[in-house]
């Protein structure tokens, strides 16, 4: 451990007994400003816990190694299961509401203008802050908050980056989307995530030379659709399996079933689900091949951080912007408040961070104040989450009693034992239906137990309604 890392760990431990970072910063004092840690924020699009360290049957050695050196949060939930709103929540530190962070193209600067974005907060405290790849959904969102304009690869159709000529030609035609999978015999950098990793390697080689700590956000696009990867990742991924349960949850309201058009617009797929088994297997294999590809790019960035000599002085966070369904419940993608869409990886490694798995509940809105805590900075007044520093010091510590998610007219509360969703006919309207899952006996959410567990339903309903009454 470097001298700087030891000082950072001491600073973090000084505040370990505080529930809020404002207290920690007061205790630490201004003299620690010169030893603030760097922050490397790795954002992965559409990544559910389909990672080896989370128990999935897939080889992800680089993400696994990161988790083994820090804290893996097993019960992290996003606040909105859509990419733009989820990223806006992370970077702004505020929750979505009936009128904020609703669509995939949500912008934090327009919809939460009073919330100081994370890069501006860190810059105000002496950091250099840079954005590479897909961080906020729209790179113009809070562009001035970074030390330089957000960088993305200069390629057409960034998220649908095909390299096979016929697929590129198809994508270029107006109103047409290419296939859902592609595996080309090309090097990693032929696709955008390889380009992003290469840029991060170059940037890490220069950061910190001016004496300032840095916040570097690196956003990867896979395993977002299309599942387009270098062929070797496809070849190294076993033939796709079938979901254990493709049925809609028994006794759950049909209002909760949302068949997304996100997948159906890709060429070569039927116009409606359910798909035949061959298509299901191909899509699931494509998703996992994409996870393997992005794991390799994460490994490149972590190796570059190590080569820079600053790894011991850097907090590394890996966050998936939401979960993903791969045919479970008869659904694909996200856009629903079932747990497979809400649960995503969250991993933190850094000075003063313990090693282990945290089973306590945390949510995406907690990341902003947690990063402030790890940097020894006072949490901004606008932040609606809370620091999870106690779990980073002791992963066996309890998490939150409940976390909250929403999408469109669905509002969800998740506790350590249950998940309840209330449905309205329109956002902000009266609730017309509900579903309750008991995660102790049914973690796959195969059966609505509203009628069987009225006491639990009433308790969670009160929690959710109280949260909605307080939510700004």
Tab-separated table of C-alpha atoms in Angstrom, residues 54 71-78 339 343-348 356-364 366 370 386-392 394-404 414-417 439:
chain	number	residue	atom	x	y	z
A	54	UNK	CA	-22.721	-13.366	-8.741
A	71	UNK	CA	-17.334	-5.288	-1.786
A	72	UNK	CA	-19.935	-6.938	-4.003
A	73	UNK	CA	-23.478	-5.740	-3.326
A	74	UNK	CA	-25.797	-8.696	-3.860
A	75	UNK	CA	-29.011	-6.754	-3.293
A	76	UNK	CA	-28.586	-3.595	-5.326
A	77	UNK	CA	-31.702	-2.295	-7.101
A	78	UNK	CA	-31.972	0.497	-9.637
A	339	UNK	CA	-36.812	-8.013	-10.059
A	343	UNK	CA	-31.422	-5.900	-9.864
A	344	UNK	CA	-27.966	-5.145	-11.255
A	345	UNK	CA	-24.338	-5.485	-10.158
A	346	UNK	CA	-22.716	-2.904	-7.914
A	347	UNK	CA	-19.073	-3.448	-6.946
A	348	UNK	CA	-16.780	-1.074	-5.015
A	356	UNK	CA	-16.681	-9.427	0.949
A	357	UNK	CA	-20.290	-9.691	-0.169
A	358	UNK	CA	-22.879	-7.302	1.230
A	359	UNK	CA	-26.399	-8.721	1.445
A	360	UNK	CA	-28.022	-5.508	2.666
A	361	UNK	CA	-30.356	-3.590	0.382
A	362	UNK	CA	-28.935	-0.554	-1.455
A	363	UNK	CA	-30.166	1.452	-4.445
A	364	UNK	CA	-28.647	3.457	-7.266
A	366	UNK	CA	-27.051	5.894	-2.913
A	370	UNK	CA	-21.285	7.090	-1.163
A	386	UNK	CA	-27.622	7.850	1.645
A	387	UNK	CA	-24.027	6.751	1.936
A	388	UNK	CA	-23.522	2.995	2.183
A	389	UNK	CA	-20.103	3.508	3.751
A	390	UNK	CA	-21.019	1.301	6.741
A	391	UNK	CA	-21.411	-1.676	4.378
A	392	UNK	CA	-18.105	-0.865	2.696
A	394	UNK	CA	-18.353	-4.084	7.194
A	395	UNK	CA	-20.216	-6.002	4.461
A	396	UNK	CA	-22.222	-7.881	7.100
A	397	UNK	CA	-23.809	-4.624	8.284
A	398	UNK	CA	-27.541	-4.220	7.606
A	399	UNK	CA	-28.642	-2.341	4.537
A	400	UNK	CA	-31.756	-0.266	4.042
A	401	UNK	CA	-35.124	-1.508	5.303
A	402	UNK	CA	-36.551	-0.843	1.845
A	403	UNK	CA	-35.582	0.506	-1.581
A	404	UNK	CA	-37.885	2.056	-4.156
A	414	UNK	CA	-38.414	-4.007	-2.236
A	415	UNK	CA	-37.608	-5.160	1.295
A	416	UNK	CA	-35.241	-7.927	2.445
A	417	UNK	CA	-38.137	-10.387	2.185
A	439	UNK	CA	-38.449	-13.487	-2.118
